[in-house]
CSV table of C-alpha atoms (C1' of nucleotides) in Angstrom, one decimal:
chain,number,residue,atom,x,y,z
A,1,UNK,CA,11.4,-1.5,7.9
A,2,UNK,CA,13.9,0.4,5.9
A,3,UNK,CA,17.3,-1.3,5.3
A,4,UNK,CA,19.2,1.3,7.1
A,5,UNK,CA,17.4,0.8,10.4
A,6,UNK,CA,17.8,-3.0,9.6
A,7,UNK,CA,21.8,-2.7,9.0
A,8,UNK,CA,21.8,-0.2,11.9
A,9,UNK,CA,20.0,-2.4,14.2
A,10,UNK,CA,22.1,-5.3,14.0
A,11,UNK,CA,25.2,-3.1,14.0
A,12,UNK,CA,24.0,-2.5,17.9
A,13,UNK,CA,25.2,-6.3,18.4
A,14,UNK,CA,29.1,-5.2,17.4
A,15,UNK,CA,31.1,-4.4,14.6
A,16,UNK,CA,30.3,-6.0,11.4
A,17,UNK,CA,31.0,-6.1,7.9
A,18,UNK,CA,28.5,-5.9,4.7
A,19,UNK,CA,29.5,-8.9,3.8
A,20,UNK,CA,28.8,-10.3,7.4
A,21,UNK,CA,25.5,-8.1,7.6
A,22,UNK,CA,24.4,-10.7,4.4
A,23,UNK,CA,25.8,-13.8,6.4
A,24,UNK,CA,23.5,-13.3,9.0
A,25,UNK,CA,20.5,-12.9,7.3
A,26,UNK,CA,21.1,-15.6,5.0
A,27,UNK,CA,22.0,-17.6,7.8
A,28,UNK,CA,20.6,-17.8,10.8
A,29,UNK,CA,18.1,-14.6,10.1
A,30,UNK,CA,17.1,-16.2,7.2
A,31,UNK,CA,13.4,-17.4,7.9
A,32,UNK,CA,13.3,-13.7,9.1
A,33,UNK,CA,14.2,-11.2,6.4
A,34,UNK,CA,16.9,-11.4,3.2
A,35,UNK,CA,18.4,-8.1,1.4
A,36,UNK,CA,21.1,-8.6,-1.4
A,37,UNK,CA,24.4,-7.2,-1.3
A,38,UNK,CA,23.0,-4.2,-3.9
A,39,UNK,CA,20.6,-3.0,-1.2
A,40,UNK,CA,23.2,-3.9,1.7
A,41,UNK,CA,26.1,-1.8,0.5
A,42,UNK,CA,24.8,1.3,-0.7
A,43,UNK,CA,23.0,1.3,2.9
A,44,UNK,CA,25.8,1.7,4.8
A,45,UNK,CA,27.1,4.4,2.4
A,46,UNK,CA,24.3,6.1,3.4
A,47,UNK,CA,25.1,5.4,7.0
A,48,UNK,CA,28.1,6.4,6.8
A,49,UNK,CA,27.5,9.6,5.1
A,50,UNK,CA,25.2,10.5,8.0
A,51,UNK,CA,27.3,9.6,10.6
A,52,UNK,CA,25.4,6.8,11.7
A,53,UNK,CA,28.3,4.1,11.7
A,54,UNK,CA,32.3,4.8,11.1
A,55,UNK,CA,33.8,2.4,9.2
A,56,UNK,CA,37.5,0.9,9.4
A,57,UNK,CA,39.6,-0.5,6.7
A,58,UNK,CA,41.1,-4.2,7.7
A,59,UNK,CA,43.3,-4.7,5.7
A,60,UNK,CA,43.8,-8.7,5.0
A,61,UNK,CA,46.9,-10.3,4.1
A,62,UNK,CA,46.1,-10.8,0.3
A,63,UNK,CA,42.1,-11.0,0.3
A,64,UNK,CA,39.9,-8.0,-0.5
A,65,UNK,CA,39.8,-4.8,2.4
A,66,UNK,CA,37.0,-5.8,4.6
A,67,UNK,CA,35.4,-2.7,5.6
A,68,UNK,CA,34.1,-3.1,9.4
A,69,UNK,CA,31.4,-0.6,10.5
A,70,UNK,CA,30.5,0.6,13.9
A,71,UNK,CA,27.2,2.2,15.7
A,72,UNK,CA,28.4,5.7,16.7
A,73,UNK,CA,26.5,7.0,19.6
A,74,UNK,CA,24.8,9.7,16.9
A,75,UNK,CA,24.1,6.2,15.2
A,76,UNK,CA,22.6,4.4,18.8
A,77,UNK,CA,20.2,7.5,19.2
A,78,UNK,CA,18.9,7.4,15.9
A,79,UNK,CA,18.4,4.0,15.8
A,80,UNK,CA,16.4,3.9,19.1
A,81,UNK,CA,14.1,7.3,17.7
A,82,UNK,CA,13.9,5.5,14.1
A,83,UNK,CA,12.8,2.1,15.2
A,84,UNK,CA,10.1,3.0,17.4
A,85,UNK,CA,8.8,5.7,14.5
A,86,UNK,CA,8.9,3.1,12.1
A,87,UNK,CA,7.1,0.6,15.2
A,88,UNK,CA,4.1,2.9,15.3
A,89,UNK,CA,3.8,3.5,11.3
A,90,UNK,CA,3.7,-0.5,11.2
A,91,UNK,CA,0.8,-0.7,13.3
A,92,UNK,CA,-1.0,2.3,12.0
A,93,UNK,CA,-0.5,1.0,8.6
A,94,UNK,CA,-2.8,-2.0,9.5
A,95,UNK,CA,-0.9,-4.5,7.0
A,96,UNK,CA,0.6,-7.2,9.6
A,97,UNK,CA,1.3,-9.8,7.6
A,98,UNK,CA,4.9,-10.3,5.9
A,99,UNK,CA,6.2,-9.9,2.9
A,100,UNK,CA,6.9,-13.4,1.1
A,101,UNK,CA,7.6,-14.8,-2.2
A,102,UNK,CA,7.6,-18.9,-1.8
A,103,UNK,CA,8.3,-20.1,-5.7
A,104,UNK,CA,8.4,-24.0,-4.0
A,105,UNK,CA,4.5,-23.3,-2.8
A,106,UNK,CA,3.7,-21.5,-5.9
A,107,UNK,CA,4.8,-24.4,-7.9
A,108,UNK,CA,3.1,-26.9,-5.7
A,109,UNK,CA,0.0,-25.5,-6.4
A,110,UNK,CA,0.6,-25.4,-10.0
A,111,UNK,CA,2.2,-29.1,-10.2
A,112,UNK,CA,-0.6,-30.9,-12.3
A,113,UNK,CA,1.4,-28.7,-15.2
A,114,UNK,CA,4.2,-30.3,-14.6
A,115,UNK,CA,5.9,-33.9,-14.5
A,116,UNK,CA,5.0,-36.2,-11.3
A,117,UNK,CA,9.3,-36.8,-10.9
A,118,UNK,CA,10.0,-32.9,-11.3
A,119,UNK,CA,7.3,-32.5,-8.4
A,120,UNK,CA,9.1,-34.9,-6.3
A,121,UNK,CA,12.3,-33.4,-6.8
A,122,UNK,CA,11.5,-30.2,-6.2
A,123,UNK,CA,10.2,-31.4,-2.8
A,124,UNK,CA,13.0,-33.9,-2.1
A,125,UNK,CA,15.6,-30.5,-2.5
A,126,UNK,CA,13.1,-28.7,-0.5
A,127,UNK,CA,13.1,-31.7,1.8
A,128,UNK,CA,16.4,-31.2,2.6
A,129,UNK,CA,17.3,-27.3,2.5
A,130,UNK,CA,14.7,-27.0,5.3
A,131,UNK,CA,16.5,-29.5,7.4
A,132,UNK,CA,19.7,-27.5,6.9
A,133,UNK,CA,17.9,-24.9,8.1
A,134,UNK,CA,16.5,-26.5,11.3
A,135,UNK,CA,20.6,-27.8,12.2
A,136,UNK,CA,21.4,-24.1,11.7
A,137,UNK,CA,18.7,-22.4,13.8
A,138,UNK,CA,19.0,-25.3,16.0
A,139,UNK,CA,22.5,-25.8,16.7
A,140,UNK,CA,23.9,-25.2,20.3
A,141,UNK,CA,27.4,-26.1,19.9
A,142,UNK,CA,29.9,-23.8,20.8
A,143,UNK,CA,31.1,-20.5,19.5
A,144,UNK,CA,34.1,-18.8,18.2
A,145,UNK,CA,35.6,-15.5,19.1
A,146,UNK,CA,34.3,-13.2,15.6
A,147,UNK,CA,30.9,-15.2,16.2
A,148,UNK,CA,28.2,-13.1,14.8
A,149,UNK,CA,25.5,-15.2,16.0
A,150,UNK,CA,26.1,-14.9,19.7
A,151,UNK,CA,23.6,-12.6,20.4
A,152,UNK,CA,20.9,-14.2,18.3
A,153,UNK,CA,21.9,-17.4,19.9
A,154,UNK,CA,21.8,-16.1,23.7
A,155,UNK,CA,19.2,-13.0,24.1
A,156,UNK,CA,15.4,-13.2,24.9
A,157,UNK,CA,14.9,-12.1,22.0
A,158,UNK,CA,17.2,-14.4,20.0
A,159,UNK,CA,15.5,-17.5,21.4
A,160,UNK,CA,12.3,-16.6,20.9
A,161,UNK,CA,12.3,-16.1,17.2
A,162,UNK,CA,14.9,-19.5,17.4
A,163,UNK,CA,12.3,-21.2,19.3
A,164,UNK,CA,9.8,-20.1,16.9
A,165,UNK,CA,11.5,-21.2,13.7
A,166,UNK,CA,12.8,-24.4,14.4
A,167,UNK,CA,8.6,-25.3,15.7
A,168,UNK,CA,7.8,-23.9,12.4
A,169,UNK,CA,10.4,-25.7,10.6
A,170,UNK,CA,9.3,-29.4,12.3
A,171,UNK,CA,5.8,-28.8,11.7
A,172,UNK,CA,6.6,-28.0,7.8
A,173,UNK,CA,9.1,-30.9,7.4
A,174,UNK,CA,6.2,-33.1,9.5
A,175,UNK,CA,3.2,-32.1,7.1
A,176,UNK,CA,5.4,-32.2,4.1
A,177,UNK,CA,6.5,-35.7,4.5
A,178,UNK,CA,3.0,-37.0,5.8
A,179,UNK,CA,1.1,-35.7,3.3
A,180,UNK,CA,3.1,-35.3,0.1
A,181,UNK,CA,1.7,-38.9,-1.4
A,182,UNK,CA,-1.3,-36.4,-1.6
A,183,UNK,CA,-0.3,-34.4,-4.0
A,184,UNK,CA,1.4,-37.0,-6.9
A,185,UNK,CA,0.4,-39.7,-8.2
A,186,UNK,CA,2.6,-42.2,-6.5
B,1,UNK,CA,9.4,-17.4,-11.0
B,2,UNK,CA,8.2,-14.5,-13.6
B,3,UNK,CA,5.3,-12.1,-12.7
B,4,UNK,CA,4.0,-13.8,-16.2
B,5,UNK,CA,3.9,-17.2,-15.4
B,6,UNK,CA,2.7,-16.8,-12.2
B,7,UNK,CA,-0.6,-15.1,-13.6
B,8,UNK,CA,-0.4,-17.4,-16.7
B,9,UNK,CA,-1.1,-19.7,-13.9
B,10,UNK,CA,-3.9,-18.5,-11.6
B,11,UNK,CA,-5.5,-18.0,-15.3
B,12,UNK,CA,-5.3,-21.9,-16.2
B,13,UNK,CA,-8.2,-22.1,-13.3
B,14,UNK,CA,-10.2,-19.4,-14.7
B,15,UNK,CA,-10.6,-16.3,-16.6
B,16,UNK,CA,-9.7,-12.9,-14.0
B,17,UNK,CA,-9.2,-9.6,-13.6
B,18,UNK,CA,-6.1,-7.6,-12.1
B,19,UNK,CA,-8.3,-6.3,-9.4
B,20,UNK,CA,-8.8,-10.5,-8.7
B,21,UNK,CA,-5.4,-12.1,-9.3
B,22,UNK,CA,-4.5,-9.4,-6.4
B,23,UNK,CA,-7.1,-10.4,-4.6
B,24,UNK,CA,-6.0,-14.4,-4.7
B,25,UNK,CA,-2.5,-13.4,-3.3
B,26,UNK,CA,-3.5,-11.0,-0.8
B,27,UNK,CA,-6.3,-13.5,0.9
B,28,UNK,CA,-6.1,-17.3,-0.2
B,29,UNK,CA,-2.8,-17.2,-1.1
B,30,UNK,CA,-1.3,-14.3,1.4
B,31,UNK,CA,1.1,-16.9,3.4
B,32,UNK,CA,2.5,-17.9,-0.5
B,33,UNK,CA,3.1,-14.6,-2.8
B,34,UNK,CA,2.0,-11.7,-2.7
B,35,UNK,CA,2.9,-9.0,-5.6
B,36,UNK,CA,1.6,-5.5,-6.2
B,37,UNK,CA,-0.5,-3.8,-8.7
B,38,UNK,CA,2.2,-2.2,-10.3
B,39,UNK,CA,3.7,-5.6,-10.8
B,40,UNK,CA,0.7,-7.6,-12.0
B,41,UNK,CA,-0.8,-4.9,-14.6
B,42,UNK,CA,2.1,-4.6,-16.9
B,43,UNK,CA,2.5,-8.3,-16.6
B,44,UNK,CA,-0.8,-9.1,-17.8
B,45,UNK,CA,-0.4,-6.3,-20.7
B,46,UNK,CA,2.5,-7.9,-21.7
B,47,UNK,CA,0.9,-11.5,-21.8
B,48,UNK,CA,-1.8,-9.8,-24.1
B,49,UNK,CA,0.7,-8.4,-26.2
B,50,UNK,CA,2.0,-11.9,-27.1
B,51,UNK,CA,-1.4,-13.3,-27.1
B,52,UNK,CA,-1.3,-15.5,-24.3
B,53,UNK,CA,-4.1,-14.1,-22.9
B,54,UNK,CA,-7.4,-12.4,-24.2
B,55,UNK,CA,-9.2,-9.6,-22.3
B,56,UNK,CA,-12.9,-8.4,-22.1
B,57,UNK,CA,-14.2,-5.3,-20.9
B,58,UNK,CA,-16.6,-5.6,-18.7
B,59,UNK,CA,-18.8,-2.5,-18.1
B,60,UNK,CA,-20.1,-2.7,-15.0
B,61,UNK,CA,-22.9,-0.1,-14.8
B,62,UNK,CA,-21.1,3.1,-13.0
B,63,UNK,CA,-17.9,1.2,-11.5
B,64,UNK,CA,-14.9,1.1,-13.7
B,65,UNK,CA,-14.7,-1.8,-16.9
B,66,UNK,CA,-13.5,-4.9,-15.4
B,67,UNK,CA,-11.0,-6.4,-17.4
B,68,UNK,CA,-11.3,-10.0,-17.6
B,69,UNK,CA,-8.4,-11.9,-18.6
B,70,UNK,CA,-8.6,-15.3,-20.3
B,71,UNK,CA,-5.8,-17.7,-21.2
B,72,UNK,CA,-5.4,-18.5,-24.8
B,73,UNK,CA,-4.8,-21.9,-26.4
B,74,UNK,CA,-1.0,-20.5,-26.7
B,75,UNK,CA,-1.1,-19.4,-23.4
B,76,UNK,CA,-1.8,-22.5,-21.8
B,77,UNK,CA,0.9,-24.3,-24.0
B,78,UNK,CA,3.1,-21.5,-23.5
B,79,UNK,CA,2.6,-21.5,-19.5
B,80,UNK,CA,3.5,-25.3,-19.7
B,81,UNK,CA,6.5,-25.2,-21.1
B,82,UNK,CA,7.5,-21.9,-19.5
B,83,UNK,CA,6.9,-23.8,-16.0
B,84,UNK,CA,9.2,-26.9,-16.4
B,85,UNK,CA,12.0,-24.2,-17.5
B,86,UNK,CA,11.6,-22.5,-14.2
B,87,UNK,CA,11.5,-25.4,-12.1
B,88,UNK,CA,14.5,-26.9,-13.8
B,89,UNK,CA,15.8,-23.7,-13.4
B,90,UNK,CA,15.2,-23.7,-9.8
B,91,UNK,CA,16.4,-27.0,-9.5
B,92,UNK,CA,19.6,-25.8,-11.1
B,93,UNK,CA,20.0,-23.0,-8.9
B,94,UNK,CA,20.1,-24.9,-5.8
B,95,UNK,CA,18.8,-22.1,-3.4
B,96,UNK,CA,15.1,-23.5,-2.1
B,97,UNK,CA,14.6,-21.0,0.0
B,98,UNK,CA,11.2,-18.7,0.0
B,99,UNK,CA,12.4,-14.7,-0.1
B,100,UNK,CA,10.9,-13.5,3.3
B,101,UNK,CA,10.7,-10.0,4.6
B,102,UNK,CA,9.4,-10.4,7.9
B,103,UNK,CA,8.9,-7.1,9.7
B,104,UNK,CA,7.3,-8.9,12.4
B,105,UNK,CA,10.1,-11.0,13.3
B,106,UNK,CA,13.1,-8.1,13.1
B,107,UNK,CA,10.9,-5.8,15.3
B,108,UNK,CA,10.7,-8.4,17.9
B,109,UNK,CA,14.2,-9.4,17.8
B,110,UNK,CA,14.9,-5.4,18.3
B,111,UNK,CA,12.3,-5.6,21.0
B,112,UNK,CA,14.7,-4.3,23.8
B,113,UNK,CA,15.3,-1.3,21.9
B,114,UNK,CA,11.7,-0.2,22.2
B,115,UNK,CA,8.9,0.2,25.1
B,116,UNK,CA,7.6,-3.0,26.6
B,117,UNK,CA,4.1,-1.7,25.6
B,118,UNK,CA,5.0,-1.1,21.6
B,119,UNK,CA,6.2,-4.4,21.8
B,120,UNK,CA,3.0,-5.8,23.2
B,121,UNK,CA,0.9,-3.8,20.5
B,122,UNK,CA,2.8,-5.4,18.2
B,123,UNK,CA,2.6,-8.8,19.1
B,124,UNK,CA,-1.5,-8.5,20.0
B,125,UNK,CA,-2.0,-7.1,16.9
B,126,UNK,CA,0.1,-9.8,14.7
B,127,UNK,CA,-1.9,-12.6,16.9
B,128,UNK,CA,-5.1,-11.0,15.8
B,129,UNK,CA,-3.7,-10.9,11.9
B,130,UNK,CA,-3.1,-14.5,12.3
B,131,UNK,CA,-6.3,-15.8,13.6
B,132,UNK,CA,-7.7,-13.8,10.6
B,133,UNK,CA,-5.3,-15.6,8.0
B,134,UNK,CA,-6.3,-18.9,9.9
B,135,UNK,CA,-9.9,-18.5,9.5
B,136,UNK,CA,-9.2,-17.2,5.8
B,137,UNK,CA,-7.5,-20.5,4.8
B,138,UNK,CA,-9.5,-23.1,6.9
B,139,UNK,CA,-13.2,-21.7,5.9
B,140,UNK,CA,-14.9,-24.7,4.4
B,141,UNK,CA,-18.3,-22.6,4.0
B,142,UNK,CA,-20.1,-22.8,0.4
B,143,UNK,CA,-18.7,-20.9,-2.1
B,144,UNK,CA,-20.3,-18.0,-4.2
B,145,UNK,CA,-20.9,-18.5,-8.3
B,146,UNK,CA,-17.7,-15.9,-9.7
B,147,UNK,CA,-15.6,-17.0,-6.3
B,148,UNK,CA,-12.1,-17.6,-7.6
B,149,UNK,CA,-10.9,-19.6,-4.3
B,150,UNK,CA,-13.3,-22.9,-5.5
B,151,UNK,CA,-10.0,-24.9,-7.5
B,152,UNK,CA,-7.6,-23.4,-5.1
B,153,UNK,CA,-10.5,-24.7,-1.9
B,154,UNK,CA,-11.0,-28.3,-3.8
B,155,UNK,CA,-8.0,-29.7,-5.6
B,156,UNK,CA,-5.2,-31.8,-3.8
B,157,UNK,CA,-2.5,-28.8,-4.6
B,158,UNK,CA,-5.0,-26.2,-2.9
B,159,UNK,CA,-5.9,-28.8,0.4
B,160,UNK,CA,-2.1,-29.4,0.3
B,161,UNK,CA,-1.1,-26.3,0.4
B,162,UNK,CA,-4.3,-25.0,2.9
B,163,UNK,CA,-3.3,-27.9,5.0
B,164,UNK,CA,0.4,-26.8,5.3
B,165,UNK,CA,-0.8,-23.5,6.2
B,166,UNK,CA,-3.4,-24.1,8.7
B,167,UNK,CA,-0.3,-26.3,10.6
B,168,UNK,CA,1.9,-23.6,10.4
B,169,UNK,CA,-0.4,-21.3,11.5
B,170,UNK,CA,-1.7,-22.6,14.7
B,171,UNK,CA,1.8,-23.9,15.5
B,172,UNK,CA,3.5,-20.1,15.1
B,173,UNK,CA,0.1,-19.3,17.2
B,174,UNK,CA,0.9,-21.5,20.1
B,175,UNK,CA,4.3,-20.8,20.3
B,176,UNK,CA,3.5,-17.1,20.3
B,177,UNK,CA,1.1,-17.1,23.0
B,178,UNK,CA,3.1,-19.7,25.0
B,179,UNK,CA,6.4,-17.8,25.3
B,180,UNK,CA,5.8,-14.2,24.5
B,181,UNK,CA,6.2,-13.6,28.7
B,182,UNK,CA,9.9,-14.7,27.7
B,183,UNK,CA,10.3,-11.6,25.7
B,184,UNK,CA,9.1,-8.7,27.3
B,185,UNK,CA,8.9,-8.0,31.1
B,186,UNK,CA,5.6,-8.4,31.7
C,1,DC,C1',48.7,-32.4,-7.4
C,2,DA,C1',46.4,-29.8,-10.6
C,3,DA,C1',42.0,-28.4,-12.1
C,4,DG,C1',37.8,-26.9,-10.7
C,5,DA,C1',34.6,-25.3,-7.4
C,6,DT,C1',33.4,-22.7,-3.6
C,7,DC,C1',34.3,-19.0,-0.1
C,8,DT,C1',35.6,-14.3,1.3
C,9,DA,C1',34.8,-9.5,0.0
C,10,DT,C1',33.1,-5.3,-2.3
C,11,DA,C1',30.9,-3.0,-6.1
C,12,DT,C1',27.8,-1.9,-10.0
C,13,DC,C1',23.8,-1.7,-12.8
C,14,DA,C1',19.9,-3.1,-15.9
C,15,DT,C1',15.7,-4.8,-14.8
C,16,DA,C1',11.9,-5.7,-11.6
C,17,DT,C1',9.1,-4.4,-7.6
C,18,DT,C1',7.1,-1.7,-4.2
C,19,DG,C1',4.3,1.6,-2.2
C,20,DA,C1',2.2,5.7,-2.8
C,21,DT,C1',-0.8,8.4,-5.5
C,22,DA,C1',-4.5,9.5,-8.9
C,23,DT,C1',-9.1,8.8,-10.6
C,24,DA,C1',-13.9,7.5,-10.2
C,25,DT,C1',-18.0,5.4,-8.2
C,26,DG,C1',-20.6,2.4,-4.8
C,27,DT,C1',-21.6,0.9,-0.2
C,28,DA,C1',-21.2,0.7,4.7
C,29,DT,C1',-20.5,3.0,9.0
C,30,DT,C1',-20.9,6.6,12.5
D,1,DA,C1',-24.0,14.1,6.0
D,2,DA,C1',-19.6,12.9,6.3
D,3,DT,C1',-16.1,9.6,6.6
D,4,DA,C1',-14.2,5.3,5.6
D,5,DC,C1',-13.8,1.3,3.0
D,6,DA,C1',-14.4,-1.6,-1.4
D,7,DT,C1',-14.2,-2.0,-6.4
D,8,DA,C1',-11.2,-1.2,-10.4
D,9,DT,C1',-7.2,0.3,-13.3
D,10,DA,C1',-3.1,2.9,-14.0
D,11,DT,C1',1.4,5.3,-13.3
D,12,DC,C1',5.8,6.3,-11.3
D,13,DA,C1',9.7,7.7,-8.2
D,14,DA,C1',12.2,5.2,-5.1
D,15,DT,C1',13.9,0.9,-3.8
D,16,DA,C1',15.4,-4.0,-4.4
D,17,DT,C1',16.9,-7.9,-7.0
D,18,DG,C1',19.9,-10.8,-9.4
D,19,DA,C1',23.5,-11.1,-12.4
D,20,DT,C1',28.1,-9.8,-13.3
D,21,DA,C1',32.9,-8.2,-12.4
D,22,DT,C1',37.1,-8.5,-9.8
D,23,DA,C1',40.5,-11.1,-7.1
D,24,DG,C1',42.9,-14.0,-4.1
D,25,DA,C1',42.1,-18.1,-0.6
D,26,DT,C1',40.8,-22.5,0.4
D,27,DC,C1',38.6,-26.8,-0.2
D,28,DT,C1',37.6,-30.9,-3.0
D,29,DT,C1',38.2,-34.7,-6.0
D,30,DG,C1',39.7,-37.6,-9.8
DNA sequence: CAAGATCTATATCATATTGATATATGTATT
DNA sequence: AATACATATATCAATATGATATAGATCTTG
C-alpha cells in the first residue's frame, strides 16, 4: 500500500496532524504497519499538492505550527478509487504475507553466539514492551475530546484487528514465558 | 541489525548461496525477516571484500554458477563480536518492537471503504497464505542432503522459534475465522 | 528548584531497502 | 507448443529509514 493512500485513509477518520498520523501507528496501529516521519511528511506534501487534503496552520501559543490536514471531497473519491485498485493489485500480486523485520526473533535464533544473561535481557525488555502493548491495544477506559483513537477503538473494523492483536499478543507473552527455560541454559 | 550480520549468521550454520539465504527468509523464516535480493547481494560482496566470507563458483551444468558463500575464521569471530554490539545496541535503544508493514491488516481496517466481496477475497486468500506458512513451519518430514532448514528444524533457537510461530499462527487463524462475520455484512 | 530528560512538532538527508526489470536456462503444466 | 514457474545473479530508480537539527513545553528527580 502506498503511504499516500495510508495517510489518506486514516485522514477519512478526521483531521489529523503528521505528527499525529506517526502517533497512531506507533501506538495503537503499531502491530499493524510503521512509516517514519521522512516518509510521513513528504506524503502529505504530495497530498497536498494534488489536492487530496487542505491543510491549516494552528498556530500554538509558543510550541511549533501544527499543520492539521483534511480529506477534501477530491481527496474521499480518490481514496475510495485508489484503495480498491491497490486491493485488487494485492491479490493479483499473489504475495500475502507481510512485510516484517523482527531483530528480537532474529537474535533468538542466533543466541548460542551470544552471552546466556544478554539473551535473558533481551527477552525480559521484550517481556515487557509486549505487555505495554497488550494495555494499549487493550485499554477501554475513557476518551478525550482530540482522541485519535476513537474510531479504531469503536468500529467493526477497529475491534477486529484489536481483538486480533491483543489474542496474538497473550499467546506470544504465553509461549514466551513457558518455554524460554528452552532456549538458555538456566 | 545490519544486512551483514544477519547473513554472517545464517552462514555460521552452513556455507549458502544468495539465491538460498533468500530462500531461508522467504519460507522458514517468512514470519521473522524477510530482505530482498537487492539487499542481500551487495551485502554478501561486501563481506567478501573484508574477507569474512569466501565464495565458490559452482557451475552447474547449463543453469547459472551458484555462488556458494562460506564463513571464514574472521568471519565467524567477526560475526561474534559484531552480534553482542547490536544487541547491546538494541538494548540501549530501548525500542523492542519488530518493524511491521502489514498490508493485510490496514486493508481490513479500511474494509468499509471497499466492496464486501474484495474484502472477502482478501481475507480467503490471506487464510489460505496462512495455512501454507503453518504447514511450512510445523513440517517434521525428513530432510533432504543440501536442505538448509535442518539447524534451523533441530536446534532449541529453531524449535523455539517454530514453536512461537506455529502458536501464533493457529491463534491469528482461529480468531480470523471466528469473527470475520463481525467485519463485513455477510 | 534547577538540571536533565522526555514530549510536541516539523523538516532534511545520507544511507539502506524495495520492487521491478534484465538475463539465461530448466522443468512443469495446459 | 506455449506458457508459466523455478533456479540463479545482478542492477537501479524510487522509496524508506534513522539520525540529526531546531525549539519551546512539561515532567522528573536528586
Amino acid at each position: 500500500m502506498q503511504t499516500g493512500t495510508l495517510c489518506l485513509g486514516l485522514l477519512t477518520d478526521g483531521p489529523k496532524s503528521g505528527y499525529t498520523i506517526k502517533q497512531l501507528l506507533s501506538g495503537p496501529l503499531n502491530q499493524i504497519y510503521n512509516l517514519s516521519f521522512g516518509s510521513i511528511y513528504p506524503a502529505l506534501n504530495k497530498l497536498m499538492d494534488e489536492k487530496y487534503v487542505t491543510c491549516k496552520q494552528h498556530a500554538q501559543d509558543k510550541k511549533p505550527d501544527k499543520k492539521v490536514y483534511t480529506i477534501t471531497k477530491k481527496g474521499t473519491s480518490y481514496f475510495e478509487e485508489v484503495l480498491l485498485k491497490e486491493a485488487l493489485e494485492y491479490l493479483r500480486s499473489g504475495t500475502y504475507g507481510d512485510q516484517i523485520k523482527s531483530e528480537f526473533l532474529m537474535m533468538l535464533l542466533f543466541s548460542k553466539f551470544m552471552p546466556p544473561e544478554t539473551t535473558n535481557l533481551i527477552i525480559d525488555e521484550r517481556v515487557l514492551h509486549m505487555r505495554q502493548i497488550l494495555n494499549l491495544v487493550e485499554y477501554e477506559g475513557p476518551t478525550s475530546d482530540q482522541d485519535d483513537t476513537r474510531s479504531m477503538r469503536s468500529s467493526a473494523e477497529g475491534l477486529f484487528i484489536r481483538g486480533l492483536m491483543t489474542e496474538v499478543l497473550k499467546t506470544s507473552l504465553n509461549y514466551i514465558e513457558q518455554n524460554r527455560k528452552k532456549l538458555n541454559v538456566k
